[in-house]
mmCIF file with all atom_site columns, N, CA and C in Angstrom:
data_model
loop_
_atom_site.group_PDB
_atom_site.id
_atom_site.type_symbol
_atom_site.label_atom_id
_atom_site.label_alt_id
_atom_site.label_comp_id
_atom_site.label_asym_id
_atom_site.label_entity_id
_atom_site.label_seq_id
_atom_site.pdbx_PDB_ins_code
_atom_site.Cartn_x
_atom_site.Cartn_y
_atom_site.Cartn_z
_atom_site.occupancy
_atom_site.B_iso_or_equiv
_atom_site.pdbx_formal_charge
_atom_site.auth_seq_id
_atom_site.auth_comp_id
_atom_site.auth_asym_id
_atom_site.auth_atom_id
_atom_site.pdbx_PDB_model_num
ATOM 1   N N  . GLY A 1 1  ? -24.721 -13.800 19.287  1.00 0.00 ? 244 GLY A N  1
ATOM 2   C CA . GLY A 1 1  ? -25.599 -13.284 18.148  1.00 0.00 ? 244 GLY A CA 1
ATOM 3   C C  . GLY A 1 1  ? -25.438 -14.490 17.238  1.00 0.00 ? 244 GLY A C  1
ATOM 4   N N  . LYS A 1 2  ? -26.199 -14.731 16.256  1.00 0.00 ? 245 LYS A N  1
ATOM 5   C CA . LYS A 1 2  ? -26.072 -15.799 15.038  1.00 0.00 ? 245 LYS A CA 1
ATOM 6   C C  . LYS A 1 2  ? -25.176 -15.480 13.895  1.00 0.00 ? 245 LYS A C  1
ATOM 7   N N  . THR A 1 3  ? -24.283 -16.300 13.951  1.00 0.00 ? 246 THR A N  1
ATOM 8   C CA . THR A 1 3  ? -23.150 -16.166 12.981  1.00 0.00 ? 246 THR A CA 1
ATOM 9   C C  . THR A 1 3  ? -23.433 -16.081 11.454  1.00 0.00 ? 246 THR A C  1
ATOM 10  N N  . ILE A 1 4  ? -22.991 -15.306 10.903  1.00 0.00 ? 247 ILE A N  1
ATOM 11  C CA . ILE A 1 4  ? -23.140 -14.919 9.437   1.00 0.00 ? 247 ILE A CA 1
ATOM 12  C C  . ILE A 1 4  ? -22.136 -15.806 8.763   1.00 0.00 ? 247 ILE A C  1
ATOM 13  N N  . LEU A 1 5  ? -22.312 -16.842 7.749   1.00 0.00 ? 248 LEU A N  1
ATOM 14  C CA . LEU A 1 5  ? -21.189 -17.651 6.873   1.00 0.00 ? 248 LEU A CA 1
ATOM 15  C C  . LEU A 1 5  ? -21.031 -16.271 5.810   1.00 0.00 ? 248 LEU A C  1
ATOM 16  N N  . LEU A 1 6  ? -19.920 -16.513 5.246   1.00 0.00 ? 249 LEU A N  1
ATOM 17  C CA . LEU A 1 6  ? -19.352 -15.747 3.812   1.00 0.00 ? 249 LEU A CA 1
ATOM 18  C C  . LEU A 1 6  ? -20.264 -16.333 2.881   1.00 0.00 ? 249 LEU A C  1
ATOM 19  N N  . GLY A 1 7  ? -20.595 -17.248 2.838   1.00 0.00 ? 250 GLY A N  1
ATOM 20  C CA . GLY A 1 7  ? -21.365 -17.984 1.782   1.00 0.00 ? 250 GLY A CA 1
ATOM 21  C C  . GLY A 1 7  ? -22.766 -17.662 1.526   1.00 0.00 ? 250 GLY A C  1
ATOM 22  N N  . ASP A 1 8  ? -23.338 -16.957 2.768   1.00 0.00 ? 251 ASP A N  1
ATOM 23  C CA . ASP A 1 8  ? -24.732 -16.346 3.129   1.00 0.00 ? 251 ASP A CA 1
ATOM 24  C C  . ASP A 1 8  ? -24.616 -14.689 2.761   1.00 0.00 ? 251 ASP A C  1
ATOM 25  N N  . MET A 1 9  ? -23.723 -14.237 2.690   1.00 0.00 ? 252 MET A N  1
ATOM 26  C CA . MET A 1 9  ? -23.196 -12.892 1.855   1.00 0.00 ? 252 MET A CA 1
ATOM 27  C C  . MET A 1 9  ? -23.182 -12.974 0.625   1.00 0.00 ? 252 MET A C  1
ATOM 28  N N  . ILE A 1 10 ? -22.699 -14.028 0.315   1.00 0.00 ? 253 ILE A N  1
ATOM 29  C CA . ILE A 1 10 ? -22.324 -14.177 -1.392  1.00 0.00 ? 253 ILE A CA 1
ATOM 30  C C  . ILE A 1 10 ? -23.470 -14.921 -2.113  1.00 0.00 ? 253 ILE A C  1
ATOM 31  N N  . HIS A 1 11 ? -23.944 -15.834 -2.106  1.00 0.00 ? 254 HIS A N  1
ATOM 32  C CA . HIS A 1 11 ? -24.959 -16.814 -2.516  1.00 0.00 ? 254 HIS A CA 1
ATOM 33  C C  . HIS A 1 11 ? -25.035 -18.034 -1.826  1.00 0.00 ? 254 HIS A C  1
ATOM 34  N N  . GLU A 1 12 ? -26.430 -18.787 -1.748  1.00 0.00 ? 255 GLU A N  1
ATOM 35  C CA . GLU A 1 12 ? -26.647 -19.703 -1.335  1.00 0.00 ? 255 GLU A CA 1
ATOM 36  C C  . GLU A 1 12 ? -26.639 -21.103 -1.908  1.00 0.00 ? 255 GLU A C  1
ATOM 37  N N  . ASP A 1 13 ? -25.652 -21.171 -3.007  1.00 0.00 ? 256 ASP A N  1
ATOM 38  C CA . ASP A 1 13 ? -25.635 -22.280 -3.644  1.00 0.00 ? 256 ASP A CA 1
ATOM 39  C C  . ASP A 1 13 ? -24.326 -22.822 -3.122  1.00 0.00 ? 256 ASP A C  1
ATOM 40  N N  . SER A 1 14 ? -24.862 -24.409 -3.026  1.00 0.00 ? 257 SER A N  1
ATOM 41  C CA . SER A 1 14 ? -24.190 -25.292 -1.753  1.00 0.00 ? 257 SER A CA 1
ATOM 42  C C  . SER A 1 14 ? -22.618 -25.472 -2.494  1.00 0.00 ? 257 SER A C  1
ATOM 43  N N  . SER A 1 15 ? -22.668 -25.413 -3.981  1.00 0.00 ? 258 SER A N  1
ATOM 44  C CA . SER A 1 15 ? -21.305 -25.112 -4.324  1.00 0.00 ? 258 SER A CA 1
ATOM 45  C C  . SER A 1 15 ? -20.449 -24.312 -3.980  1.00 0.00 ? 258 SER A C  1
ATOM 46  N N  . PHE A 1 16 ? -20.960 -22.804 -3.596  1.00 0.00 ? 259 PHE A N  1
ATOM 47  C CA . PHE A 1 16 ? -19.852 -21.916 -3.166  1.00 0.00 ? 259 PHE A CA 1
ATOM 48  C C  . PHE A 1 16 ? -19.021 -22.364 -1.815  1.00 0.00 ? 259 PHE A C  1
ATOM 49  N N  . GLU A 1 17 ? -19.701 -23.067 -0.980  1.00 0.00 ? 260 GLU A N  1
ATOM 50  C CA . GLU A 1 17 ? -18.840 -23.354 0.022   1.00 0.00 ? 260 GLU A CA 1
ATOM 51  C C  . GLU A 1 17 ? -17.621 -24.539 -0.355  1.00 0.00 ? 260 GLU A C  1
ATOM 52  N N  . GLU A 1 18 ? -17.747 -25.287 -1.642  1.00 0.00 ? 261 GLU A N  1
ATOM 53  C CA . GLU A 1 18 ? -16.676 -25.960 -2.058  1.00 0.00 ? 261 GLU A CA 1
ATOM 54  C C  . GLU A 1 18 ? -15.824 -24.900 -2.337  1.00 0.00 ? 261 GLU A C  1
ATOM 55  N N  . ASP A 1 19 ? -16.055 -23.911 -3.244  1.00 0.00 ? 262 ASP A N  1
ATOM 56  C CA . ASP A 1 19 ? -14.922 -22.983 -3.746  1.00 0.00 ? 262 ASP A CA 1
ATOM 57  C C  . ASP A 1 19 ? -14.246 -22.168 -2.677  1.00 0.00 ? 262 ASP A C  1
ATOM 58  N N  . ILE A 1 20 ? -14.891 -22.201 -1.551  1.00 0.00 ? 263 ILE A N  1
ATOM 59  C CA . ILE A 1 20 ? -14.298 -21.358 -0.143  1.00 0.00 ? 263 ILE A CA 1
ATOM 60  C C  . ILE A 1 20 ? -13.393 -22.121 0.248   1.00 0.00 ? 263 ILE A C  1
ATOM 61  N N  . GLU A 1 21 ? -13.491 -23.595 -0.007  1.00 0.00 ? 264 GLU A N  1
ATOM 62  C CA . GLU A 1 21 ? -12.782 -24.529 0.745   1.00 0.00 ? 264 GLU A CA 1
ATOM 63  C C  . GLU A 1 21 ? -11.240 -24.697 -0.051  1.00 0.00 ? 264 GLU A C  1
ATOM 64  N N  . THR A 1 22 ? -11.512 -24.655 -1.100  1.00 0.00 ? 265 THR A N  1
ATOM 65  C CA . THR A 1 22 ? -10.332 -24.522 -1.919  1.00 0.00 ? 265 THR A CA 1
ATOM 66  C C  . THR A 1 22 ? -9.737  -23.242 -2.371  1.00 0.00 ? 265 THR A C  1
ATOM 67  N N  . ASN A 1 23 ? -10.229 -22.241 -1.658  1.00 0.00 ? 266 ASN A N  1
ATOM 68  C CA . ASN A 1 23 ? -9.616  -20.837 -1.945  1.00 0.00 ? 266 ASN A CA 1
ATOM 69  C C  . ASN A 1 23 ? -9.902  -20.241 -3.286  1.00 0.00 ? 266 ASN A C  1
ATOM 70  N N  . GLU A 1 24 ? -10.542 -20.684 -3.826  1.00 0.00 ? 267 GLU A N  1
ATOM 71  C CA . GLU A 1 24 ? -10.467 -20.343 -5.348  1.00 0.00 ? 267 GLU A CA 1
ATOM 72  C C  . GLU A 1 24 ? -11.277 -18.726 -5.353  1.00 0.00 ? 267 GLU A C  1
ATOM 73  N N  . ILE A 1 25 ? -12.130 -18.440 -4.687  1.00 0.00 ? 268 ILE A N  1
ATOM 74  C CA . ILE A 1 25 ? -12.585 -16.855 -4.704  1.00 0.00 ? 268 ILE A CA 1
ATOM 75  C C  . ILE A 1 25 ? -11.868 -16.128 -3.770  1.00 0.00 ? 268 ILE A C  1
ATOM 76  N N  . LEU A 1 26 ? -11.108 -16.614 -2.376  1.00 0.00 ? 269 LEU A N  1
ATOM 77  C CA . LEU A 1 26 ? -10.191 -15.965 -1.654  1.00 0.00 ? 269 LEU A CA 1
ATOM 78  C C  . LEU A 1 26 ? -9.127  -15.589 -2.354  1.00 0.00 ? 269 LEU A C  1
ATOM 79  N N  . ASP A 1 27 ? -8.886  -16.319 -3.528  1.00 0.00 ? 270 ASP A N  1
ATOM 80  C CA . ASP A 1 27 ? -7.540  -15.976 -3.976  1.00 0.00 ? 270 ASP A CA 1
ATOM 81  C C  . ASP A 1 27 ? -7.771  -14.785 -5.373  1.00 0.00 ? 270 ASP A C  1
ATOM 82  N N  . LYS A 1 28 ? -8.728  -14.382 -4.997  1.00 0.00 ? 271 LYS A N  1
ATOM 83  C CA . LYS A 1 28 ? -9.034  -12.997 -5.940  1.00 0.00 ? 271 LYS A CA 1
ATOM 84  C C  . LYS A 1 28 ? -8.983  -11.976 -5.044  1.00 0.00 ? 271 LYS A C  1
ATOM 85  N N  . LEU A 1 29 ? -8.731  -11.894 -4.229  1.00 0.00 ? 272 LEU A N  1
ATOM 86  C CA . LEU A 1 29 ? -8.823  -10.825 -3.352  1.00 0.00 ? 272 LEU A CA 1
ATOM 87  C C  . LEU A 1 29 ? -6.909  -10.910 -2.850  1.00 0.00 ? 272 LEU A C  1
ATOM 88  N N  . ASN A 1 30 ? -7.004  -9.136  -2.454  1.00 0.00 ? 273 ASN A N  1
ATOM 89  C CA . ASN A 1 30 ? -5.487  -8.918  -2.473  1.00 0.00 ? 273 ASN A CA 1
ATOM 90  C C  . ASN A 1 30 ? -5.014  -9.274  -0.468  1.00 0.00 ? 273 ASN A C  1
ATOM 91  N N  . GLU A 1 31 ? -4.284  -9.359  -0.163  1.00 0.00 ? 274 GLU A N  1
ATOM 92  C CA . GLU A 1 31 ? -3.983  -9.522  1.174   1.00 0.00 ? 274 GLU A CA 1
ATOM 93  C C  . GLU A 1 31 ? -4.463  -9.018  2.140   1.00 0.00 ? 274 GLU A C  1
ATOM 94  N N  . ASP A 1 32 ? -5.045  -7.511  2.144   1.00 0.00 ? 275 ASP A N  1
ATOM 95  C CA . ASP A 1 32 ? -5.701  -6.744  2.916   1.00 0.00 ? 275 ASP A CA 1
ATOM 96  C C  . ASP A 1 32 ? -7.106  -7.176  2.780   1.00 0.00 ? 275 ASP A C  1
ATOM 97  N N  . GLU A 1 33 ? -7.618  -7.309  1.659   1.00 0.00 ? 276 GLU A N  1
ATOM 98  C CA . GLU A 1 33 ? -9.066  -7.924  1.762   1.00 0.00 ? 276 GLU A CA 1
ATOM 99  C C  . GLU A 1 33 ? -9.031  -9.285  2.508   1.00 0.00 ? 276 GLU A C  1
ATOM 100 N N  . LYS A 1 34 ? -8.293  -10.101 1.801   1.00 0.00 ? 277 LYS A N  1
ATOM 101 C CA . LYS A 1 34 ? -8.487  -11.297 2.823   1.00 0.00 ? 277 LYS A CA 1
ATOM 102 C C  . LYS A 1 34 ? -8.538  -11.355 4.064   1.00 0.00 ? 277 LYS A C  1
ATOM 103 N N  . ARG A 1 35 ? -7.155  -10.511 4.906   1.00 0.00 ? 278 ARG A N  1
ATOM 104 C CA . ARG A 1 35 ? -7.137  -10.360 6.244   1.00 0.00 ? 278 ARG A CA 1
ATOM 105 C C  . ARG A 1 35 ? -8.837  -9.528  6.968   1.00 0.00 ? 278 ARG A C  1
ATOM 106 N N  . ILE A 1 36 ? -9.066  -8.869  6.069   1.00 0.00 ? 279 ILE A N  1
ATOM 107 C CA . ILE A 1 36 ? -10.684 -8.445  6.558   1.00 0.00 ? 279 ILE A CA 1
ATOM 108 C C  . ILE A 1 36 ? -11.674 -9.756  6.465   1.00 0.00 ? 279 ILE A C  1
ATOM 109 N N  . ILE A 1 37 ? -11.820 -10.486 5.662   1.00 0.00 ? 280 ILE A N  1
ATOM 110 C CA . ILE A 1 37 ? -12.748 -11.466 5.575   1.00 0.00 ? 280 ILE A CA 1
ATOM 111 C C  . ILE A 1 37 ? -12.732 -12.502 6.048   1.00 0.00 ? 280 ILE A C  1
ATOM 112 N N  . ILE A 1 38 ? -11.325 -12.558 6.056   1.00 0.00 ? 281 ILE A N  1
ATOM 113 C CA . ILE A 1 38 ? -10.938 -14.193 6.980   1.00 0.00 ? 281 ILE A CA 1
ATOM 114 C C  . ILE A 1 38 ? -11.370 -13.746 8.631   1.00 0.00 ? 281 ILE A C  1
ATOM 115 N N  . GLY A 1 39 ? -11.172 -12.631 8.934   1.00 0.00 ? 282 GLY A N  1
ATOM 116 C CA . GLY A 1 39 ? -11.039 -12.104 10.479  1.00 0.00 ? 282 GLY A CA 1
ATOM 117 C C  . GLY A 1 39 ? -12.658 -11.869 10.566  1.00 0.00 ? 282 GLY A C  1
ATOM 118 N N  . ARG A 1 40 ? -13.282 -11.499 9.496   1.00 0.00 ? 283 ARG A N  1
ATOM 119 C CA . ARG A 1 40 ? -15.145 -11.269 9.864   1.00 0.00 ? 283 ARG A CA 1
ATOM 120 C C  . ARG A 1 40 ? -15.643 -12.312 9.770   1.00 0.00 ? 283 ARG A C  1
ATOM 121 N N  . TYR A 1 41 ? -15.267 -13.252 8.959   1.00 0.00 ? 284 TYR A N  1
ATOM 122 C CA . TYR A 1 41 ? -16.117 -14.609 8.605   1.00 0.00 ? 284 TYR A CA 1
ATOM 123 C C  . TYR A 1 41 ? -15.449 -15.983 8.907   1.00 0.00 ? 284 TYR A C  1
ATOM 124 N N  . TYR A 1 42 ? -14.151 -16.228 9.051   1.00 0.00 ? 285 TYR A N  1
ATOM 125 C CA . TYR A 1 42 ? -13.610 -17.416 9.489   1.00 0.00 ? 285 TYR A CA 1
ATOM 126 C C  . TYR A 1 42 ? -13.621 -17.504 11.145  1.00 0.00 ? 285 TYR A C  1
ATOM 127 N N  . TYR A 1 43 ? -13.196 -15.971 11.623  1.00 0.00 ? 286 TYR A N  1
ATOM 128 C CA . TYR A 1 43 ? -12.890 -16.162 12.805  1.00 0.00 ? 286 TYR A CA 1
ATOM 129 C C  . TYR A 1 43 ? -13.649 -15.448 13.608  1.00 0.00 ? 286 TYR A C  1
ATOM 130 N N  . ASP A 1 44 ? -15.045 -14.952 13.370  1.00 0.00 ? 287 ASP A N  1
ATOM 131 C CA . ASP A 1 44 ? -16.241 -14.428 13.645  1.00 0.00 ? 287 ASP A CA 1
ATOM 132 C C  . ASP A 1 44 ? -15.980 -12.746 14.525  1.00 0.00 ? 287 ASP A C  1
ATOM 133 N N  . ARG A 1 45 ? -15.175 -12.171 13.835  1.00 0.00 ? 288 ARG A N  1
ATOM 134 C CA . ARG A 1 45 ? -14.530 -10.840 14.869  1.00 0.00 ? 288 ARG A CA 1
ATOM 135 C C  . ARG A 1 45 ? -15.609 -9.684  14.340  1.00 0.00 ? 288 ARG A C  1
ATOM 136 N N  . SER A 1 46 ? -15.392 -8.727  15.098  1.00 0.00 ? 289 SER A N  1
ATOM 137 C CA . SER A 1 46 ? -16.489 -7.517  15.003  1.00 0.00 ? 289 SER A CA 1
ATOM 138 C C  . SER A 1 46 ? -15.667 -6.491  13.927  1.00 0.00 ? 289 SER A C  1
ATOM 139 N N  . GLN A 1 47 ? -16.044 -5.749  13.376  1.00 0.00 ? 290 GLN A N  1
ATOM 140 C CA . GLN A 1 47 ? -15.589 -4.700  12.556  1.00 0.00 ? 290 GLN A CA 1
ATOM 141 C C  . GLN A 1 47 ? -14.730 -3.566  13.494  1.00 0.00 ? 290 GLN A C  1
ATOM 142 N N  . SER A 1 48 ? -15.197 -3.451  14.518  1.00 0.00 ? 291 SER A N  1
ATOM 143 C CA . SER A 1 48 ? -14.150 -3.115  15.836  1.00 0.00 ? 291 SER A CA 1
ATOM 144 C C  . SER A 1 48 ? -12.834 -3.648  16.221  1.00 0.00 ? 291 SER A C  1
ATOM 145 N N  . GLU A 1 49 ? -13.133 -4.959  16.214  1.00 0.00 ? 292 GLU A N  1
ATOM 146 C CA . GLU A 1 49 ? -11.737 -6.191  16.358  1.00 0.00 ? 292 GLU A CA 1
ATOM 147 C C  . GLU A 1 49 ? -11.206 -5.882  15.296  1.00 0.00 ? 292 GLU A C  1
ATOM 148 N N  . MET A 1 50 ? -11.290 -5.878  13.916  1.00 0.00 ? 293 MET A N  1
ATOM 149 C CA . MET A 1 50 ? -10.840 -5.870  12.601  1.00 0.00 ? 293 MET A CA 1
ATOM 150 C C  . MET A 1 50 ? -10.177 -4.503  12.822  1.00 0.00 ? 293 MET A C  1
ATOM 151 N N  . ALA A 1 51 ? -10.724 -2.794  12.991  1.00 0.00 ? 294 ALA A N  1
ATOM 152 C CA . ALA A 1 51 ? -9.949  -2.175  13.282  1.00 0.00 ? 294 ALA A CA 1
ATOM 153 C C  . ALA A 1 51 ? -8.803  -2.135  13.856  1.00 0.00 ? 294 ALA A C  1
ATOM 154 N N  . GLU A 1 52 ? -8.832  -2.852  15.077  1.00 0.00 ? 295 GLU A N  1
ATOM 155 C CA . GLU A 1 52 ? -7.973  -2.773  15.555  1.00 0.00 ? 295 GLU A CA 1
ATOM 156 C C  . GLU A 1 52 ? -6.754  -3.773  15.158  1.00 0.00 ? 295 GLU A C  1
ATOM 157 N N  . ILE A 1 53 ? -7.080  -4.660  14.434  1.00 0.00 ? 296 ILE A N  1
ATOM 158 C CA . ILE A 1 53 ? -6.084  -5.250  13.740  1.00 0.00 ? 296 ILE A CA 1
ATOM 159 C C  . ILE A 1 53 ? -5.394  -4.568  12.966  1.00 0.00 ? 296 ILE A C  1
ATOM 160 N N  . THR A 1 54 ? -6.432  -4.087  11.901  1.00 0.00 ? 297 THR A N  1
ATOM 161 C CA . THR A 1 54 ? -5.978  -3.343  10.541  1.00 0.00 ? 297 THR A CA 1
ATOM 162 C C  . THR A 1 54 ? -5.291  -2.319  10.945  1.00 0.00 ? 297 THR A C  1
ATOM 163 N N  . GLY A 1 55 ? -5.271  -1.347  12.116  1.00 0.00 ? 298 GLY A N  1
ATOM 164 C CA . GLY A 1 55 ? -5.229  0.025   12.047  1.00 0.00 ? 298 GLY A CA 1
ATOM 165 C C  . GLY A 1 55 ? -5.858  1.015   11.349  1.00 0.00 ? 298 GLY A C  1
ATOM 166 N N  . TYR A 1 56 ? -6.932  0.425   10.798  1.00 0.00 ? 299 TYR A N  1
ATOM 167 C CA . TYR A 1 56 ? -8.247  1.500   10.230  1.00 0.00 ? 299 TYR A CA 1
ATOM 168 C C  . TYR A 1 56 ? -9.362  1.301   11.004  1.00 0.00 ? 299 TYR A C  1
ATOM 169 N N  . SER A 1 57 ? -10.168 2.943   11.037  1.00 0.00 ? 300 SER A N  1
ATOM 170 C CA . SER A 1 57 ? -11.363 2.767   11.556  1.00 0.00 ? 300 SER A CA 1
ATOM 171 C C  . SER A 1 57 ? -12.242 2.031   11.178  1.00 0.00 ? 300 SER A C  1
ATOM 172 N N  . GLN A 1 58 ? -13.333 1.894   12.377  1.00 0.00 ? 301 GLN A N  1
ATOM 173 C CA . GLN A 1 58 ? -14.217 0.834   12.178  1.00 0.00 ? 301 GLN A CA 1
ATOM 174 C C  . GLN A 1 58 ? -15.058 1.288   10.717  1.00 0.00 ? 301 GLN A C  1
ATOM 175 N N  . ALA A 1 59 ? -15.217 2.428   10.874  1.00 0.00 ? 302 ALA A N  1
ATOM 176 C CA . ALA A 1 59 ? -15.988 3.021   9.273   1.00 0.00 ? 302 ALA A CA 1
ATOM 177 C C  . ALA A 1 59 ? -15.225 2.306   8.028   1.00 0.00 ? 302 ALA A C  1
ATOM 178 N N  . LYS A 1 60 ? -13.801 2.627   8.188   1.00 0.00 ? 303 LYS A N  1
ATOM 179 C CA . LYS A 1 60 ? -13.410 2.336   7.035   1.00 0.00 ? 303 LYS A CA 1
ATOM 180 C C  . LYS A 1 60 ? -13.095 0.256   6.795   1.00 0.00 ? 303 LYS A C  1
ATOM 181 N N  . VAL A 1 61 ? -12.734 -0.140  7.735   1.00 0.00 ? 304 VAL A N  1
ATOM 182 C CA . VAL A 1 61 ? -13.039 -1.498  7.988   1.00 0.00 ? 304 VAL A CA 1
ATOM 183 C C  . VAL A 1 61 ? -14.521 -2.100  7.379   1.00 0.00 ? 304 VAL A C  1
ATOM 184 N N  . SER A 1 62 ? -15.854 -1.498  7.734   1.00 0.00 ? 305 SER A N  1
ATOM 185 C CA . SER A 1 62 ? -16.847 -1.525  7.169   1.00 0.00 ? 305 SER A CA 1
ATOM 186 C C  . SER A 1 62 ? -17.337 -1.403  5.589   1.00 0.00 ? 305 SER A C  1
ATOM 187 N N  . ARG A 1 63 ? -16.396 0.122   5.217   1.00 0.00 ? 306 ARG A N  1
ATOM 188 C CA . ARG A 1 63 ? -16.424 0.401   3.638   1.00 0.00 ? 306 ARG A CA 1
ATOM 189 C C  . ARG A 1 63 ? -15.801 -0.547  3.024   1.00 0.00 ? 306 ARG A C  1
ATOM 190 N N  . ASN A 1 64 ? -14.619 -1.016  3.603   1.00 0.00 ? 307 ASN A N  1
ATOM 191 C CA . ASN A 1 64 ? -13.870 -1.831  2.620   1.00 0.00 ? 307 ASN A CA 1
ATOM 192 C C  . ASN A 1 64 ? -14.758 -3.111  2.641   1.00 0.00 ? 307 ASN A C  1
ATOM 193 N N  . GLU A 1 65 ? -15.430 -3.535  3.553   1.00 0.00 ? 308 GLU A N  1
ATOM 194 C CA . GLU A 1 65 ? -16.188 -4.998  3.822   1.00 0.00 ? 308 GLU A CA 1
ATOM 195 C C  . GLU A 1 65 ? -16.892 -4.931  3.082   1.00 0.00 ? 308 GLU A C  1
ATOM 196 N N  . LYS A 1 66 ? -17.963 -3.941  2.651   1.00 0.00 ? 309 LYS A N  1
ATOM 197 C CA . LYS A 1 66 ? -18.913 -4.162  1.515   1.00 0.00 ? 309 LYS A CA 1
ATOM 198 C C  . LYS A 1 66 ? -18.270 -3.898  0.149   1.00 0.00 ? 309 LYS A C  1
ATOM 199 N N  . LYS A 1 67 ? -17.253 -3.501  -0.487  1.00 0.00 ? 310 LYS A N  1
ATOM 200 C CA . LYS A 1 67 ? -16.695 -3.464  -1.302  1.00 0.00 ? 310 LYS A CA 1
ATOM 201 C C  . LYS A 1 67 ? -16.100 -4.802  -1.645  1.00 0.00 ? 310 LYS A C  1
ATOM 202 N N  . ILE A 1 68 ? -15.533 -5.832  -0.805  1.00 0.00 ? 311 ILE A N  1
ATOM 203 C CA . ILE A 1 68 ? -15.122 -6.535  -1.064  1.00 0.00 ? 311 ILE A CA 1
ATOM 204 C C  . ILE A 1 68 ? -16.040 -7.669  -1.216  1.00 0.00 ? 311 ILE A C  1
ATOM 205 N N  . LEU A 1 69 ? -17.338 -7.762  -0.647  1.00 0.00 ? 312 LEU A N  1
ATOM 206 C CA . LEU A 1 69 ? -18.343 -8.720  -0.559  1.00 0.00 ? 312 LEU A CA 1
ATOM 207 C C  . LEU A 1 69 ? -18.872 -8.283  -1.974  1.00 0.00 ? 312 LEU A C  1
ATOM 208 N N  . LYS A 1 70 ? -18.745 -7.057  -2.485  1.00 0.00 ? 313 LYS A N  1
ATOM 209 C CA . LYS A 1 70 ? -19.784 -6.635  -3.788  1.00 0.00 ? 313 LYS A CA 1
ATOM 210 C C  . LYS A 1 70 ? -18.577 -7.361  -4.896  1.00 0.00 ? 313 LYS A C  1
ATOM 211 N N  . LYS A 1 71 ? -17.378 -7.419  -4.557  1.00 0.00 ? 314 LYS A N  1
ATOM 212 C CA . LYS A 1 71 ? -16.455 -7.776  -5.682  1.00 0.00 ? 314 LYS A CA 1
ATOM 213 C C  . LYS A 1 71 ? -16.233 -9.209  -5.644  1.00 0.00 ? 314 LYS A C  1
ATOM 214 N N  . LEU A 1 72 ? -16.766 -10.349 -4.374  1.00 0.00 ? 315 LEU A N  1
ATOM 215 C CA . LEU A 1 72 ? -16.568 -11.345 -4.444  1.00 0.00 ? 315 LEU A CA 1
ATOM 216 C C  . LEU A 1 72 ? -18.171 -11.882 -5.262  1.00 0.00 ? 315 LEU A C  1
ATOM 217 N N  . ARG A 1 73 ? -19.043 -11.285 -4.901  1.00 0.00 ? 316 ARG A N  1
ATOM 218 C CA . ARG A 1 73 ? -20.605 -11.162 -5.589  1.00 0.00 ? 316 ARG A CA 1
ATOM 219 C C  . ARG A 1 73 ? -20.520 -11.494 -6.866  1.00 0.00 ? 316 ARG A C  1
ATOM 220 N N  . ASN A 1 74 ? -19.949 -10.244 -7.645  1.00 0.00 ? 317 ASN A N  1
ATOM 221 C CA . ASN A 1 74 ? -19.414 -10.190 -8.928  1.00 0.00 ? 317 ASN A CA 1
ATOM 222 C C  . ASN A 1 74 ? -18.702 -11.426 -9.270  1.00 0.00 ? 317 ASN A C  1
ATOM 223 N N  . TYR A 1 75 ? -17.503 -11.731 -8.967  1.00 0.00 ? 318 TYR A N  1
ATOM 224 C CA . TYR A 1 75 ? -16.885 -12.928 -9.272  1.00 0.00 ? 318 TYR A CA 1
ATOM 225 C C  . TYR A 1 75 ? -17.824 -14.191 -9.177  1.00 0.00 ? 318 TYR A C  1
ATOM 226 N N  . TYR A 1 76 ? -18.286 -14.645 -8.313  1.00 0.00 ? 319 TYR A N  1
ATOM 227 C CA . TYR A 1 76 ? -19.229 -15.688 -8.007  1.00 0.00 ? 319 TYR A CA 1
ATOM 228 C C  . TYR A 1 76 ? -20.342 -15.801 -9.487  1.00 0.00 ? 319 TYR A C  1
ATOM 229 N N  . LYS A 1 77 ? -20.768 -14.243 -9.635  1.00 0.00 ? 320 LYS A N  1
ATOM 230 C CA . LYS A 1 77 ? -21.836 -14.431 -10.629 1.00 0.00 ? 320 LYS A CA 1
ATOM 231 C C  . LYS A 1 77 ? -21.514 -14.738 -12.088 1.00 0.00 ? 320 LYS A C  1
ATOM 232 N N  . THR A 1 78 ? -20.545 -14.605 -12.140 1.00 0.00 ? 321 THR A N  1
ATOM 233 C CA . THR A 1 78 ? -19.630 -14.549 -13.644 1.00 0.00 ? 321 THR A CA 1
ATOM 234 C C  . THR A 1 78 ? -18.540 -15.897 -13.808 1.00 0.00 ? 321 THR A C  1
ATOM 235 N N  . SER A 1 79 ? -18.464 -16.508 -12.501 1.00 0.00 ? 322 SER A N  1
ATOM 236 C CA . SER A 1 79 ? -17.547 -17.943 -12.620 1.00 0.00 ? 322 SER A CA 1
ATOM 237 C C  . SER A 1 79 ? -18.749 -19.096 -13.062 1.00 0.00 ? 322 SER A C  1
#
């Protein structure tokens, strides 16, 4: 399948990738949020795989991922 990058989910601006490289945006997340986002978008793991890793249900991973992406979008818009 097609790999979806975190930058695609938040913003199409090329400077976004620079922010990710320096961890500016990821530093805004708590450890649990980082684990989900890094697993999903850096290691291309499925929500089911992340559920096994975190001990959450797949539905909870999905809900958390949506909340985290919204948080990152809001941060990016205000930075």
